[in-house]
Short mmCIF file of C-alpha atoms and ligand atoms in Angstrom, two decimals:
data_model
loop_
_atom_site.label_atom_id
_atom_site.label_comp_id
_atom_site.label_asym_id
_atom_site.label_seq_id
_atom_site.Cartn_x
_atom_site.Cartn_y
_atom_site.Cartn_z
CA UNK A 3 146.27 88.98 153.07
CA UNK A 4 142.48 89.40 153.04
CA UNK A 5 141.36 90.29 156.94
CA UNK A 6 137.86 90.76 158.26
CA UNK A 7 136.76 93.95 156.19
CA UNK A 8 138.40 92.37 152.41
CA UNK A 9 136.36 89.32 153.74
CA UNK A 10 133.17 91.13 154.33
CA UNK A 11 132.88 92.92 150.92
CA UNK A 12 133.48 89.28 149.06
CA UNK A 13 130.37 87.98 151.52
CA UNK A 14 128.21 91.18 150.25
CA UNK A 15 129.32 90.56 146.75
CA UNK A 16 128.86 87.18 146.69
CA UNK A 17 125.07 87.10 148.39
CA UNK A 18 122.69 88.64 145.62
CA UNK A 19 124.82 86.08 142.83
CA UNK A 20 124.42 82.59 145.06
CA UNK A 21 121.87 82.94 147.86
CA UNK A 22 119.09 80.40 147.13
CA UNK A 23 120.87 78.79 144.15
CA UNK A 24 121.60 75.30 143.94
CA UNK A 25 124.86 73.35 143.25
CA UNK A 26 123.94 71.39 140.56
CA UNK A 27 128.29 69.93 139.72
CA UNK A 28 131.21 70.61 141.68
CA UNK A 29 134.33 70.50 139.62
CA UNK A 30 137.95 70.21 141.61
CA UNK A 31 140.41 71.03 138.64
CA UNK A 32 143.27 71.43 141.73
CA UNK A 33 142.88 69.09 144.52
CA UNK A 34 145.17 70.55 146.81
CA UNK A 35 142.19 73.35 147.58
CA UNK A 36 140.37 70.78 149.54
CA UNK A 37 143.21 69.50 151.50
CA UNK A 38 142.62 67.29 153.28
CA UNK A 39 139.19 66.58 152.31
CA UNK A 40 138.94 64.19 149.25
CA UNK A 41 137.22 66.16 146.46
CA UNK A 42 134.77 63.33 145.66
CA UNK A 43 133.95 63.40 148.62
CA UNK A 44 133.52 67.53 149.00
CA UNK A 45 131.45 67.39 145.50
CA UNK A 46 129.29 64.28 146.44
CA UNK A 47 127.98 66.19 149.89
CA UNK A 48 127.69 70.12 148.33
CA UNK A 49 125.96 68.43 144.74
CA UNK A 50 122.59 69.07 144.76
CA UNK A 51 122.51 71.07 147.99
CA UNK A 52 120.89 74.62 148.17
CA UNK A 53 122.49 77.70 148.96
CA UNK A 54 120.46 78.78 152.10
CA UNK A 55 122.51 81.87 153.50
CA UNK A 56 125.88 83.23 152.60
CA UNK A 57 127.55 84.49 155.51
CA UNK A 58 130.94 85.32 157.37
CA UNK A 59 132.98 84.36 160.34
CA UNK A 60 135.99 85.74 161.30
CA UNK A 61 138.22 85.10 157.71
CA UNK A 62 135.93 82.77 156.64
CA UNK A 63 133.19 82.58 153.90
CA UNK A 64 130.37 80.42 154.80
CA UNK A 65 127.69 79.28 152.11
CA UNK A 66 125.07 77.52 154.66
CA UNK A 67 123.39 75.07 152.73
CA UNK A 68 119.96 73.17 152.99
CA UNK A 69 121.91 70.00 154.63
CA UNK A 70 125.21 70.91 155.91
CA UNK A 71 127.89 73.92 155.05
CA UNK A 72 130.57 75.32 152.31
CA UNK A 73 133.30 77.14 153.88
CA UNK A 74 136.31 79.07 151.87
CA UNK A 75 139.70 80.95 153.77
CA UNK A 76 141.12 82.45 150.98
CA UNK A 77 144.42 82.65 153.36
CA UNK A 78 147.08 85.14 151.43
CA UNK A 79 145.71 85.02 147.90
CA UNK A 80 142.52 83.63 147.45
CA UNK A 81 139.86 85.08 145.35
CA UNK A 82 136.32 84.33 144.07
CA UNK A 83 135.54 84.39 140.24
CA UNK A 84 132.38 84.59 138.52
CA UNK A 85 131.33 83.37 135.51
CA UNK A 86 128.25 83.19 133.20
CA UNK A 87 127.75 79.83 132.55
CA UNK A 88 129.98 75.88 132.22
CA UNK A 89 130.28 76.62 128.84
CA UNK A 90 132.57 80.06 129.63
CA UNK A 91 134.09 77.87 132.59
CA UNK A 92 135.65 75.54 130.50
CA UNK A 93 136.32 78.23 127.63
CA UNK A 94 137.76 79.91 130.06
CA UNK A 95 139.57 78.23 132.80
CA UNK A 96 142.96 76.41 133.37
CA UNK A 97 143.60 76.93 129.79
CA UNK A 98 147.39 77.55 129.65
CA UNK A 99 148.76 80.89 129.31
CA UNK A 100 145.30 83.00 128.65
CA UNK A 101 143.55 80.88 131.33
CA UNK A 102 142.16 81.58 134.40
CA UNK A 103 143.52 79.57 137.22
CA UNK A 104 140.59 78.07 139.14
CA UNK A 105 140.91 75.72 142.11
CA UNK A 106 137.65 74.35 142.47
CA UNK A 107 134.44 75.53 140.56
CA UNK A 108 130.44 75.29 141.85
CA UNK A 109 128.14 74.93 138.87
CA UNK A 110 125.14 76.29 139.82
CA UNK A 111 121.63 76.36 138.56
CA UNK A 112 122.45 80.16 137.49
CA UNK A 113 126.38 81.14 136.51
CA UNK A 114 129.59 79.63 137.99
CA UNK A 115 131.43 80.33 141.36
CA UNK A 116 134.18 79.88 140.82
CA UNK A 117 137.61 79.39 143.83
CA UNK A 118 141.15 80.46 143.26
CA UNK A 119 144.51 80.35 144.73
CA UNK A 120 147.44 80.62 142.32
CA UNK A 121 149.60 80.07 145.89
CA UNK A 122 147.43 77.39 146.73
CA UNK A 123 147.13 78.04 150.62
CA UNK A 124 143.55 78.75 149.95
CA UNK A 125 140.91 76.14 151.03
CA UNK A 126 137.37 75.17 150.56
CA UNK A 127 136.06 72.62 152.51
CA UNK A 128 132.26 71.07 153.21
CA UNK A 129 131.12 70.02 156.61
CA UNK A 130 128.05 68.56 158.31
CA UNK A 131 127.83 71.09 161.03
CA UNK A 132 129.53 74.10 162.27
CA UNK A 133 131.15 72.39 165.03
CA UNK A 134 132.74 69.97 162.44
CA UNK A 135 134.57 72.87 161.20
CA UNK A 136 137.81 72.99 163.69
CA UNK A 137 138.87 76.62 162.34
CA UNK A 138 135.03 78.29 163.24
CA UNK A 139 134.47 76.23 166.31
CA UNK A 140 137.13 78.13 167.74
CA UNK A 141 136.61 81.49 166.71
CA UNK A 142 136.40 83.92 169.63
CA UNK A 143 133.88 87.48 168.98
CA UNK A 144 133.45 88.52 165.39
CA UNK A 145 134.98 92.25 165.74
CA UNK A 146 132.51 93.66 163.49
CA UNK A 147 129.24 91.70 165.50
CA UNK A 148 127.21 93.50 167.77
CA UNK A 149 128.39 91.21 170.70
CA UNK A 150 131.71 92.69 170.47
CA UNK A 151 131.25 95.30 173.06
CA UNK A 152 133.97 97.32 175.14
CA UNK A 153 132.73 95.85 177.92
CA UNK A 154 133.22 92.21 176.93
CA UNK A 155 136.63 93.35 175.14
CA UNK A 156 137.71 94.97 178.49
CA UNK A 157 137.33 91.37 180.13
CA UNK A 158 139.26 89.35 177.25
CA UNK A 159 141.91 92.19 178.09
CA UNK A 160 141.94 91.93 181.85
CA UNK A 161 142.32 87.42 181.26
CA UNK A 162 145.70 87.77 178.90
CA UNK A 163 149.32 88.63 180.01
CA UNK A 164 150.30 88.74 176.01
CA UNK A 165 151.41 91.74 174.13
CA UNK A 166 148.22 93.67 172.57
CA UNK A 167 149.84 92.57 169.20
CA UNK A 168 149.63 89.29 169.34
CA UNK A 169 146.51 89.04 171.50
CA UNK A 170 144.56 90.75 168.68
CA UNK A 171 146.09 88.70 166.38
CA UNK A 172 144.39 85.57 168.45
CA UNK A 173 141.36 84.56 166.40
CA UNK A 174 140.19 82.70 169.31
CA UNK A 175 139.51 85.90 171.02
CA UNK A 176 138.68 88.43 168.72
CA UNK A 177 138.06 86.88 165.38
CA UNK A 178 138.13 88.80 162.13
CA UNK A 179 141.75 91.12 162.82
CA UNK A 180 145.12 90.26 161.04
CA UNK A 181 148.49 91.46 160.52
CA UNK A 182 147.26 95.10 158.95
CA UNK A 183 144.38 95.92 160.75
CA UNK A 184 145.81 95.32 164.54
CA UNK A 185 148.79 97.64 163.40
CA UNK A 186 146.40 100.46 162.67
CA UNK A 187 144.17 99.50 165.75
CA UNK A 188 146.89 100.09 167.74
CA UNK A 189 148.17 103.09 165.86
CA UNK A 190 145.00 104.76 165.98
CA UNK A 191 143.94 104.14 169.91
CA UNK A 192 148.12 105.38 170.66
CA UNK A 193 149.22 102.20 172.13
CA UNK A 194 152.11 100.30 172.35
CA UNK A 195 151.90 97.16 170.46
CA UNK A 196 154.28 95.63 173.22
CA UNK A 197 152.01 96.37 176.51
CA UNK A 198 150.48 93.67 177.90
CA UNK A 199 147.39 92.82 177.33
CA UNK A 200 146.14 93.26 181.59
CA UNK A 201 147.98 96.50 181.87
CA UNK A 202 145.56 98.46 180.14
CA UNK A 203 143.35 101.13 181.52
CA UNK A 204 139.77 101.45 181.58
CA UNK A 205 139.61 104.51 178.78
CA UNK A 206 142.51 102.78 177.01
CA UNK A 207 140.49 99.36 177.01
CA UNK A 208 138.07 101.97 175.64
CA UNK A 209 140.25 103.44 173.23
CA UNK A 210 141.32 100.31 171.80
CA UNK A 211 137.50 99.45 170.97
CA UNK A 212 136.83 102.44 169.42
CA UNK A 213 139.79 102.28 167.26
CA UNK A 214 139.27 98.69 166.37
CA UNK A 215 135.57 99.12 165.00
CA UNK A 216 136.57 102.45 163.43
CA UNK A 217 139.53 101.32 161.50
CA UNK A 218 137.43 98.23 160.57
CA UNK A 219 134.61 100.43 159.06
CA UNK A 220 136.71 102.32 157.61
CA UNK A 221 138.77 99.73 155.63
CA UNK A 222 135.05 98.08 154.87
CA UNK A 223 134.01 101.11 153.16
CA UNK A 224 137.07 101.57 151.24
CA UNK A 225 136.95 97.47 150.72
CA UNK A 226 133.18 98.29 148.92
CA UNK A 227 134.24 101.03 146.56
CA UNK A 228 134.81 99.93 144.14
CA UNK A 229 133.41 96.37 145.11
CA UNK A 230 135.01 93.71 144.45
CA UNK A 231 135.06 91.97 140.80
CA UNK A 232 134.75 88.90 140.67
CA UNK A 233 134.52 88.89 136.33
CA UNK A 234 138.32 90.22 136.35
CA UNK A 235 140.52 87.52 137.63
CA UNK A 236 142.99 89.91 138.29
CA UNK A 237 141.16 92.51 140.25
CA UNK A 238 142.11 93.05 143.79
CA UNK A 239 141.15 95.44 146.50
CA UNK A 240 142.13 99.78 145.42
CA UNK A 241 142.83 102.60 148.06
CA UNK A 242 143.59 101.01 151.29
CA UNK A 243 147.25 102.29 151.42
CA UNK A 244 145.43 105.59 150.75
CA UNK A 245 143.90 105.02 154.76
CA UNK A 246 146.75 103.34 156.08
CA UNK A 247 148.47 105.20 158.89
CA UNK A 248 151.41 102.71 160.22
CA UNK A 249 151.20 99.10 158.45
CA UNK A 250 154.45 99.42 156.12
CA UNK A 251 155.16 102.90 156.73
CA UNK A 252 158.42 101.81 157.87
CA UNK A 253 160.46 105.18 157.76
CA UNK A 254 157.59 106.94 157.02
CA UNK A 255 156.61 110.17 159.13
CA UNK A 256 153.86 109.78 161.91
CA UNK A 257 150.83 111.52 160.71
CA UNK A 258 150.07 112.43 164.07
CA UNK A 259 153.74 113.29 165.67
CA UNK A 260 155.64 113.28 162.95
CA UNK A 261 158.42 110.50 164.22
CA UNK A 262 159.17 108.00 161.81
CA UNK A 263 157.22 104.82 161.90
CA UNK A 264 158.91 102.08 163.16
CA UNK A 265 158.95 98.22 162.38
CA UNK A 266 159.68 95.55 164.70
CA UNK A 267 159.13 91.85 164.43
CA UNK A 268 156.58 90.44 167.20
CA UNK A 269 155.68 86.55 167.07
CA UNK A 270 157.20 86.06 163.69
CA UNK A 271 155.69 89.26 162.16
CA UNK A 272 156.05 92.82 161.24
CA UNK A 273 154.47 95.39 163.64
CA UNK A 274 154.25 98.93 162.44
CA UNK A 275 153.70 101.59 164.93
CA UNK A 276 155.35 104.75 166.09
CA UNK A 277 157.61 104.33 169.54
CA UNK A 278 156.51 108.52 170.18
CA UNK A 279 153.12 108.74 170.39
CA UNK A 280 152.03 105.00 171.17
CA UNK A 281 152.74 104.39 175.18
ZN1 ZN B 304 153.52 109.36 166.20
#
């Protein structure tokens, strides 16, 4: 499942291809992408509309246009696609067993973004205004933003009783850090995934935010090389279980201690981490 740093080098992909373009046709071959939005509807307000800055929040990618604003989650699957031109788009997509599966497709007034999610829990909606938009309004500090400081992070901390799992895992809070990256968070500052979130110390608080911003940096430069293809409908992000230290390691040794990773389920999901050398 894409997190923040998967996210981030789709946004830096996608910006020199559809930043001041214009949506000249919005085709919805699957309707169920703009659940619950009615497609006419989502194609009527983004036709015609310029693409003023393409940007990120948390998960999401937001195409800020002249009047109003495009937002995609590509959820567990979701992926971008480019291609040349309507002519290749309709060569090309939803044709049967050689097709590519698009959801919904922006014709622009240079090439074709295209949206995909074979799963379908992908969306792309259109609103009026950011606070329109129930999933951003909420969003707590974007983890790689400059207002994401320790200090700041140490006061989230200090307001939550939950365990440091799931309280990273609250986009509300910290926005941006899923399933993968809290595990390695966590592994890398040597914490248990169980403590709760007050309990923490000063220098751990500190810990924790070094870890976070360094595992996130480090996933968003493996995320970048090679960047991320949006001609091969296939292609999906290389390397990260090359930098991955406890997210499904299970059994695995510890790189640091040696002790075999462990996996436990908190809140209806896997945590990774090593009971030794995370306290
Ligand atoms: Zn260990």
């Amino acid at each position: 499942m894409p997190e923040l740093p998967e996210v981030e080098a789709v946004v830096r992909t996608l910006r020199p291809l559809v930043q001041g373009r214009k949506i000249r046709c919005v085709h919805v071959p699957h309707p169920i992408a703009t659940k619950p939005q009615d497609p006419a509807q989502v194609a009527r307000q983004a036709q015609g509309r310029r693409i003023r800055i393409v940007d990120r929040q948390g998960k999401y990618v937001l195409l800020v246009l002249d009047r109003g604003l495009l937002t995609m989650h590509l959820r567990l699957d979701g992926r971008l696609l480019w291609f040349a031109n309507g002519k290749e788009l309709r060569e090309r997509a939803n044709q049967g067993g050689n097709g590519v599966h698009v959801d919904v497709a922006l014709e622009l007034d240079q090439g074709v973004l295209g949206f995909a999610d074979r799963r379908h829990f992908g969306r792309l909606h259109v609103w009026e205004s950011v606070d329109d938009c129930p999933g951003l309004s909420v969003l707590g500090i974007d983890a790689l933003s400059r207002e994401f400081t320790s200090h700041r992070f140490a006061a989230m901390l200090s307001a939550s009783k939950r365990p440091l799992k799931d309280f990273l895992l609250d986009q509300s809070r910290v926005a941006g850090i899923g399933n993968i990256y809290s595990c390695e968070s966590l592994w890398q500052a040597r914490l248990d995934p169980r403590r709760r979130a007050n309990t923490l110390k000063p220098r751990e608080v500190r810990r924790l935010h070094k870890a976070i911003v360094s595992v996130l940096a480090r996933a968003l430069e493996c995320c970048l090389h090679p960047a991320p293809n949006f001609r091969d409908p296939e292609w999906w992000f290389q390397g990260l279980e090359r930098i991955l230290r406890a997210y499904r390691r299970e059994g695995r040794s510890c790189r640091r201690c040696g002790e075999p990773i462990r996996r436990i389920a908190q809140g209806g999901r896997s945590t990774y981490w090593c009971r030794r050398c995370q306290q």
